[in-house]
Amino acid sequence: MKSFKSPKGLQRWSLEMRTQGTPVALVPTMGFLHQGHISLMRRARRAVGKSGKVVVSIYVNPSQFGKGEDFKTYPRNLTRDLQLCGQEKVDAVFIPDNAAMYPGDYSTFVLEEDVSSSLEAVTRPTHFRGVTTIVCQLFNIAQPEVAIFGEKDFQQAITIKRMVRDLHLPVRILIAPTCREQDGLAMSSRNAYLSPNQRQQATVLYQMILRARELVNQGKPSSWNPVRLQKALEPMLLETPGVRLDYLAFVDSEHLRPMQRVTRGCRMLLAAYLGSTRLIDNARL
Ligand code: PAF
């Protein structure tokens, strides 16, 4: 497995791959890899085949964390991450440092202004500017033909798709399904912050999605007023007092606009705090 620390080093290698006609798939991560990331790597391998190259970037991107957020404490374990990438037969890892990605006089940012301006952005107003900026850098460095993102971060995936479309970036975006623990909790590096009790309570997020799906799919009424649907889910939160809802929304999957009526096929997104840990989840209803 090749390992690159310098953007120029990876870019040179990727351009060489491109010249040879070897497709490159990129899996951008912030490390502390779990089964969800592994499923992205496998999806990447399927996308480019045995003769293609899978590149995993491991970089905790400071510009997507707001003031007071968990940049410093974000879980890290590079040794284990490299082991997992090796086991998955990844061809190359990219592990830059902050000086390489954001030199002292760094001054260029990428801003998507539609799909990234609601939902997560209310609590994390600078988050997606950081994500689009780093992902754009990674695309220019790794020159991937295809890049894989998890459905778990649905707004992020839609934002990146929009950036790619608007800026004519020559990369295909694949969204891979959310990986869940046996009890339904969406896999996330941040789950490591939860106490055993919080870990148990966190399953309410997925329970709410299942309940909403059940209500919307039972066909009576044939469509739901979003406020009424939210009210129908609220008792589940009252039963789990350790969970504080940040937002719950029913939107269309392309523009992330709020639905006047919720029907089968709408996207439900929610974010909640367990103590100081903020978790998100979403699904198609
Ligand atoms: O989803 C993540 O882990 C990050 O937001 C990403 C896409 C790697 C950018 O830092």
Tab-separated table of C-alpha atoms and ligand atoms in Angstrom:
chain	number	residue	atom	x	y	z
A	1	MET	CA	0.000	0.000	0.000
A	2	LYS	CA	1.413	3.367	-0.984
A	3	SER	CA	1.334	6.171	1.518
A	4	PHE	CA	1.438	9.836	0.541
A	5	LYS	CA	1.824	12.785	2.866
A	6	SER	CA	2.381	15.435	0.258
A	7	PRO	CA	-0.408	16.613	-2.075
A	8	LYS	CA	2.078	16.874	-4.943
A	9	GLY	CA	3.221	13.267	-4.391
A	10	LEU	CA	-0.314	11.839	-4.643
A	11	GLN	CA	-1.216	14.153	-7.519
A	12	ARG	CA	1.821	13.020	-9.518
A	13	TRP	CA	0.943	9.353	-8.929
A	14	SER	CA	-2.743	9.872	-9.785
A	15	LEU	CA	-1.926	11.729	-12.981
A	16	GLU	CA	0.351	8.852	-13.930
A	17	MET	CA	-2.558	6.436	-13.300
A	18	ARG	CA	-4.782	8.583	-15.470
A	19	THR	CA	-2.227	8.608	-18.295
A	20	GLN	CA	-2.104	4.801	-18.104
A	21	GLY	CA	-5.907	4.649	-18.280
A	22	THR	CA	-6.146	3.251	-14.729
A	23	PRO	CA	-9.248	4.612	-12.948
A	24	VAL	CA	-8.867	5.965	-9.411
A	25	ALA	CA	-11.633	5.835	-6.765
A	26	LEU	CA	-11.337	8.128	-3.758
A	27	VAL	CA	-12.800	7.495	-0.303
A	28	PRO	CA	-12.415	10.690	1.732
A	29	THR	CA	-12.418	10.056	5.509
A	30	MET	CA	-11.433	11.707	8.748
A	31	GLY	CA	-10.039	8.403	10.035
A	32	PHE	CA	-11.008	6.411	13.137
A	33	LEU	CA	-12.320	3.983	10.556
A	34	HIS	CA	-15.243	1.678	11.222
A	35	GLN	CA	-17.373	-0.773	9.264
A	36	GLY	CA	-19.141	2.113	7.527
A	37	HIS	CA	-15.837	3.312	6.036
A	38	ILE	CA	-14.949	-0.253	5.079
A	39	SER	CA	-18.185	-0.533	3.129
A	40	LEU	CA	-17.200	2.685	1.277
A	41	MET	CA	-13.811	1.148	0.413
A	42	ARG	CA	-15.521	-1.992	-0.910
A	43	ARG	CA	-17.918	0.131	-2.949
A	44	ALA	CA	-14.905	1.994	-4.336
A	45	ARG	CA	-13.257	-1.290	-5.311
A	46	ARG	CA	-16.422	-2.436	-7.077
A	47	ALA	CA	-16.528	0.879	-8.944
A	48	VAL	CA	-12.999	0.647	-10.392
A	49	GLY	CA	-12.443	-3.122	-10.416
A	50	LYS	CA	-9.289	-5.074	-9.637
A	51	SER	CA	-7.168	-3.157	-12.098
A	52	GLY	CA	-8.287	0.255	-10.791
A	53	LYS	CA	-6.826	2.028	-7.759
A	54	VAL	CA	-8.591	2.774	-4.463
A	55	VAL	CA	-7.254	5.772	-2.538
A	56	VAL	CA	-8.353	6.531	1.037
A	57	SER	CA	-7.650	9.966	2.494
A	58	ILE	CA	-7.358	10.216	6.259
A	59	TYR	CA	-7.445	13.813	7.438
A	60	VAL	CA	-9.318	15.537	10.246
A	61	ASN	CA	-10.141	18.727	8.401
A	62	PRO	CA	-10.003	21.714	10.786
A	63	SER	CA	-11.996	24.042	8.526
A	64	GLN	CA	-15.208	22.027	8.880
A	65	PHE	CA	-15.260	22.320	12.689
A	66	GLY	CA	-16.771	25.414	14.236
A	67	LYS	CA	-15.501	27.239	17.320
A	68	GLY	CA	-16.094	25.113	20.418
A	69	GLU	CA	-16.641	21.934	18.357
A	70	ASP	CA	-14.657	18.730	18.758
A	71	PHE	CA	-11.726	19.237	16.372
A	72	LYS	CA	-9.120	18.700	19.108
A	73	THR	CA	-10.849	15.710	20.682
A	74	TYR	CA	-12.086	14.071	17.460
A	75	PRO	CA	-11.085	10.382	17.829
A	76	ARG	CA	-7.887	9.419	16.004
A	77	ASN	CA	-6.046	6.099	15.620
A	78	LEU	CA	-3.813	6.171	12.565
A	79	THR	CA	-2.073	2.863	13.295
A	80	ARG	CA	-5.360	0.991	13.327
A	81	ASP	CA	-6.655	2.944	10.306
A	82	LEU	CA	-3.622	1.940	8.237
A	83	GLN	CA	-4.036	-1.675	9.306
A	84	LEU	CA	-7.684	-1.663	8.167
A	85	CYS	CA	-6.796	-0.039	4.836
A	86	GLY	CA	-4.133	-2.704	4.333
A	87	GLN	CA	-6.620	-5.475	5.094
A	88	GLU	CA	-9.035	-3.979	2.560
A	89	LYS	CA	-6.263	-3.955	-0.068
A	90	VAL	CA	-6.473	-0.213	-0.535
A	91	ASP	CA	-3.840	0.888	-3.072
A	92	ALA	CA	-2.871	4.199	-1.518
A	93	VAL	CA	-3.556	6.288	1.576
A	94	PHE	CA	-3.250	10.049	1.756
A	95	ILE	CA	-2.394	11.395	5.202
A	96	PRO	CA	-1.481	15.057	4.856
A	97	ASP	CA	-0.833	17.450	7.730
A	98	ASN	CA	-2.453	20.835	8.235
A	99	ALA	CA	0.518	22.735	6.801
A	100	ALA	CA	0.138	20.834	3.522
A	101	MET	CA	-3.612	21.489	3.191
A	102	TYR	CA	-3.825	24.935	4.786
A	103	PRO	CA	-0.489	26.770	4.626
A	104	GLY	CA	-0.295	29.890	6.798
A	105	ASP	CA	-1.495	32.233	4.058
A	106	TYR	CA	-4.265	29.900	2.770
A	107	SER	CA	-7.138	32.022	1.478
A	108	THR	CA	-9.370	30.073	-0.947
A	109	PHE	CA	-12.722	28.535	0.016
A	110	VAL	CA	-15.529	26.822	-1.902
A	111	LEU	CA	-19.055	27.785	-0.906
A	112	GLU	CA	-22.260	26.053	-2.012
A	113	GLU	CA	-25.179	28.320	-1.183
A	114	ASP	CA	-28.375	26.329	-1.602
A	115	VAL	CA	-28.584	22.762	-0.304
A	116	SER	CA	-25.917	23.407	2.348
A	117	SER	CA	-27.644	26.431	3.853
A	118	SER	CA	-30.338	24.679	5.952
A	119	LEU	CA	-30.599	21.765	8.434
A	120	GLU	CA	-27.012	21.179	9.702
A	121	ALA	CA	-26.042	24.718	8.744
A	122	VAL	CA	-28.357	26.239	11.359
A	123	THR	CA	-26.257	24.804	14.187
A	124	ARG	CA	-22.991	24.545	12.206
A	125	PRO	CA	-22.945	27.606	9.908
A	126	THR	CA	-19.350	27.188	8.641
A	127	HIS	CA	-19.332	23.390	8.436
A	128	PHE	CA	-20.149	22.827	4.757
A	129	ARG	CA	-17.803	25.592	3.588
A	130	GLY	CA	-15.055	23.538	5.220
A	131	VAL	CA	-16.314	20.292	3.699
A	132	THR	CA	-16.632	21.605	0.131
A	133	THR	CA	-13.241	23.289	0.380
A	134	ILE	CA	-11.401	20.186	1.539
A	135	VAL	CA	-13.262	17.839	-0.813
A	136	CYS	CA	-12.465	20.123	-3.741
A	137	GLN	CA	-8.799	20.062	-2.707
A	138	LEU	CA	-8.897	16.257	-2.413
A	139	PHE	CA	-10.464	15.908	-5.859
A	140	ASN	CA	-7.748	18.082	-7.388
A	141	ILE	CA	-5.032	16.148	-5.598
A	142	ALA	CA	-6.279	12.570	-6.096
A	143	GLN	CA	-7.844	13.157	-9.527
A	144	PRO	CA	-10.443	10.438	-8.937
A	145	GLU	CA	-12.807	9.248	-11.616
A	146	VAL	CA	-15.235	8.339	-8.850
A	147	ALA	CA	-15.581	9.290	-5.158
A	148	ILE	CA	-17.675	7.534	-2.522
A	149	PHE	CA	-19.587	9.227	0.312
A	150	GLY	CA	-21.856	7.737	2.955
A	151	GLU	CA	-25.610	8.286	2.931
A	152	LYS	CA	-25.366	8.780	6.703
A	153	ASP	CA	-24.123	12.341	5.984
A	154	PHE	CA	-26.886	12.900	3.474
A	155	GLN	CA	-26.769	16.697	3.338
A	156	GLN	CA	-23.008	16.509	2.858
A	157	ALA	CA	-23.386	14.063	-0.042
A	158	ILE	CA	-26.030	16.233	-1.740
A	159	THR	CA	-23.889	19.342	-1.221
A	160	ILE	CA	-20.890	17.648	-2.816
A	161	LYS	CA	-23.000	16.463	-5.745
A	162	ARG	CA	-24.167	20.019	-6.279
A	163	MET	CA	-20.616	21.388	-6.085
A	164	VAL	CA	-19.468	18.813	-8.640
A	165	ARG	CA	-22.305	19.699	-10.983
A	166	ASP	CA	-21.935	23.463	-10.619
A	167	LEU	CA	-18.142	23.502	-10.982
A	168	HIS	CA	-18.063	20.834	-13.722
A	169	LEU	CA	-15.648	18.702	-11.724
A	170	PRO	CA	-14.851	15.519	-13.667
A	171	VAL	CA	-15.747	13.088	-10.894
A	172	ARG	CA	-18.698	10.747	-10.398
A	173	ILE	CA	-20.199	10.785	-6.903
A	174	LEU	CA	-21.538	7.551	-5.446
A	175	ILE	CA	-23.586	7.522	-2.258
A	176	ALA	CA	-23.255	4.294	-0.290
A	177	PRO	CA	-25.956	3.108	2.143
A	178	THR	CA	-25.677	3.867	5.861
A	179	CYS	CA	-24.139	1.051	7.911
A	180	ARG	CA	-25.959	0.405	11.157
A	181	GLU	CA	-25.165	-1.409	14.386
A	182	GLN	CA	-27.413	-4.380	15.163
A	183	ASP	CA	-29.779	-2.163	17.148
A	184	GLY	CA	-30.034	0.325	14.268
A	185	LEU	CA	-27.693	3.089	15.451
A	186	ALA	CA	-25.959	4.583	12.407
A	187	MET	CA	-22.214	3.934	12.557
A	188	SER	CA	-20.199	7.066	13.248
A	189	SER	CA	-16.774	7.805	14.692
A	190	ARG	CA	-18.546	10.100	17.170
A	191	ASN	CA	-20.417	7.131	18.703
A	192	ALA	CA	-17.142	6.570	20.582
A	193	TYR	CA	-18.020	9.617	22.757
A	194	LEU	CA	-21.197	7.998	24.140
A	195	SER	CA	-21.428	6.563	27.647
A	196	PRO	CA	-23.053	3.094	27.851
A	197	ASN	CA	-26.338	4.707	28.887
A	198	GLN	CA	-26.205	7.305	26.099
A	199	ARG	CA	-25.280	4.584	23.624
A	200	GLN	CA	-28.499	2.780	24.533
A	201	GLN	CA	-30.610	5.937	24.328
A	202	ALA	CA	-29.096	6.867	20.950
A	203	THR	CA	-31.077	4.114	19.242
A	204	VAL	CA	-34.169	6.337	19.507
A	205	LEU	CA	-33.015	8.223	16.400
A	206	TYR	CA	-33.427	5.163	14.205
A	207	GLN	CA	-36.561	4.087	16.081
A	208	MET	CA	-38.099	7.439	15.145
A	209	ILE	CA	-37.207	6.913	11.503
A	210	LEU	CA	-38.761	3.435	11.541
A	211	ARG	CA	-41.908	4.749	13.187
A	212	ALA	CA	-42.222	7.616	10.696
A	213	ARG	CA	-41.721	5.181	7.829
A	214	GLU	CA	-44.412	2.934	9.256
A	215	LEU	CA	-46.894	5.803	9.637
A	216	VAL	CA	-46.220	7.220	6.187
A	217	ASN	CA	-46.360	3.822	4.491
A	218	GLN	CA	-49.524	2.580	6.126
A	219	GLY	CA	-51.448	4.836	3.757
A	220	LYS	CA	-53.870	6.376	6.292
A	221	PRO	CA	-53.759	9.266	5.868
A	222	SER	CA	-52.250	8.998	2.392
A	223	SER	CA	-49.996	11.949	3.172
A	224	TRP	CA	-49.020	13.625	6.434
A	225	ASN	CA	-48.838	17.188	7.589
A	226	PRO	CA	-45.171	17.411	8.729
A	227	VAL	CA	-46.102	19.065	12.033
A	228	ARG	CA	-48.580	16.301	12.826
A	229	LEU	CA	-46.055	13.640	11.913
A	230	GLN	CA	-43.456	15.238	14.179
A	231	LYS	CA	-46.028	15.350	17.005
A	232	ALA	CA	-46.718	11.647	16.483
A	233	LEU	CA	-43.012	10.932	17.016
A	234	GLU	CA	-42.517	13.180	20.051
A	235	PRO	CA	-43.616	10.646	22.704
A	236	MET	CA	-40.576	8.572	21.718
A	237	LEU	CA	-38.330	11.460	22.709
A	238	LEU	CA	-40.166	12.007	25.982
A	239	GLU	CA	-39.392	8.389	26.855
A	240	THR	CA	-35.658	9.017	26.307
A	241	PRO	CA	-34.915	12.111	28.393
A	242	GLY	CA	-31.154	11.922	27.689
A	243	VAL	CA	-31.785	12.849	24.054
A	244	ARG	CA	-32.328	16.499	23.083
A	245	LEU	CA	-33.604	17.003	19.558
A	246	ASP	CA	-31.807	19.643	17.490
A	247	TYR	CA	-33.924	19.321	14.347
A	248	LEU	CA	-36.237	16.915	12.602
A	249	ALA	CA	-37.136	17.626	8.994
A	250	PHE	CA	-38.970	16.047	6.091
A	251	VAL	CA	-37.508	17.168	2.782
A	252	ASP	CA	-37.194	16.182	-0.857
A	253	SER	CA	-33.996	14.261	-1.582
A	254	GLU	CA	-32.649	16.515	-4.306
A	255	HIS	CA	-33.107	20.087	-3.116
A	256	LEU	CA	-33.613	19.360	0.591
A	257	ARG	CA	-36.654	21.630	0.627
A	258	PRO	CA	-39.260	21.103	3.358
A	259	MET	CA	-42.275	19.072	2.231
A	260	GLN	CA	-45.755	20.566	2.590
A	261	ARG	CA	-47.080	16.995	2.812
A	262	VAL	CA	-44.981	13.986	3.799
A	263	THR	CA	-45.410	10.916	1.642
A	264	ARG	CA	-43.532	7.707	0.903
A	265	GLY	CA	-40.155	8.549	-0.665
A	266	CYS	CA	-39.583	11.767	1.324
A	267	ARG	CA	-36.324	12.065	3.212
A	268	MET	CA	-36.394	12.380	6.997
A	269	LEU	CA	-33.341	13.959	8.608
A	270	LEU	CA	-32.712	14.514	12.285
A	271	ALA	CA	-29.979	15.646	14.648
A	272	ALA	CA	-29.915	15.245	18.417
A	273	TYR	CA	-27.641	15.823	21.376
A	274	LEU	CA	-26.773	13.182	23.938
A	275	GLY	CA	-24.956	15.241	26.527
A	276	SER	CA	-22.485	17.210	24.427
A	277	THR	CA	-22.357	14.612	21.623
A	278	ARG	CA	-24.336	15.534	18.553
A	279	LEU	CA	-25.530	12.687	16.335
A	280	ILE	CA	-27.299	12.800	12.979
A	281	ASP	CA	-29.287	10.252	11.033
A	282	ASN	CA	-31.588	10.155	8.020
A	283	ALA	CA	-33.460	7.822	5.729
A	284	ARG	CA	-35.907	7.692	2.853
A	285	LEU	CA	-39.375	7.088	4.207
B	1	PAF	O1	-17.541	12.748	6.017
B	1	PAF	C1	-16.379	13.007	6.409
B	1	PAF	O2	-15.710	12.202	7.045
B	1	PAF	C2	-15.783	14.369	6.086
B	1	PAF	O3	-16.733	15.367	6.141
B	1	PAF	C3	-15.018	14.391	4.758
B	1	PAF	C4	-15.941	14.159	3.580
B	1	PAF	C5	-13.915	13.359	4.770
B	1	PAF	C6	-14.368	15.768	4.551
B	1	PAF	O4	-13.474	16.058	5.567
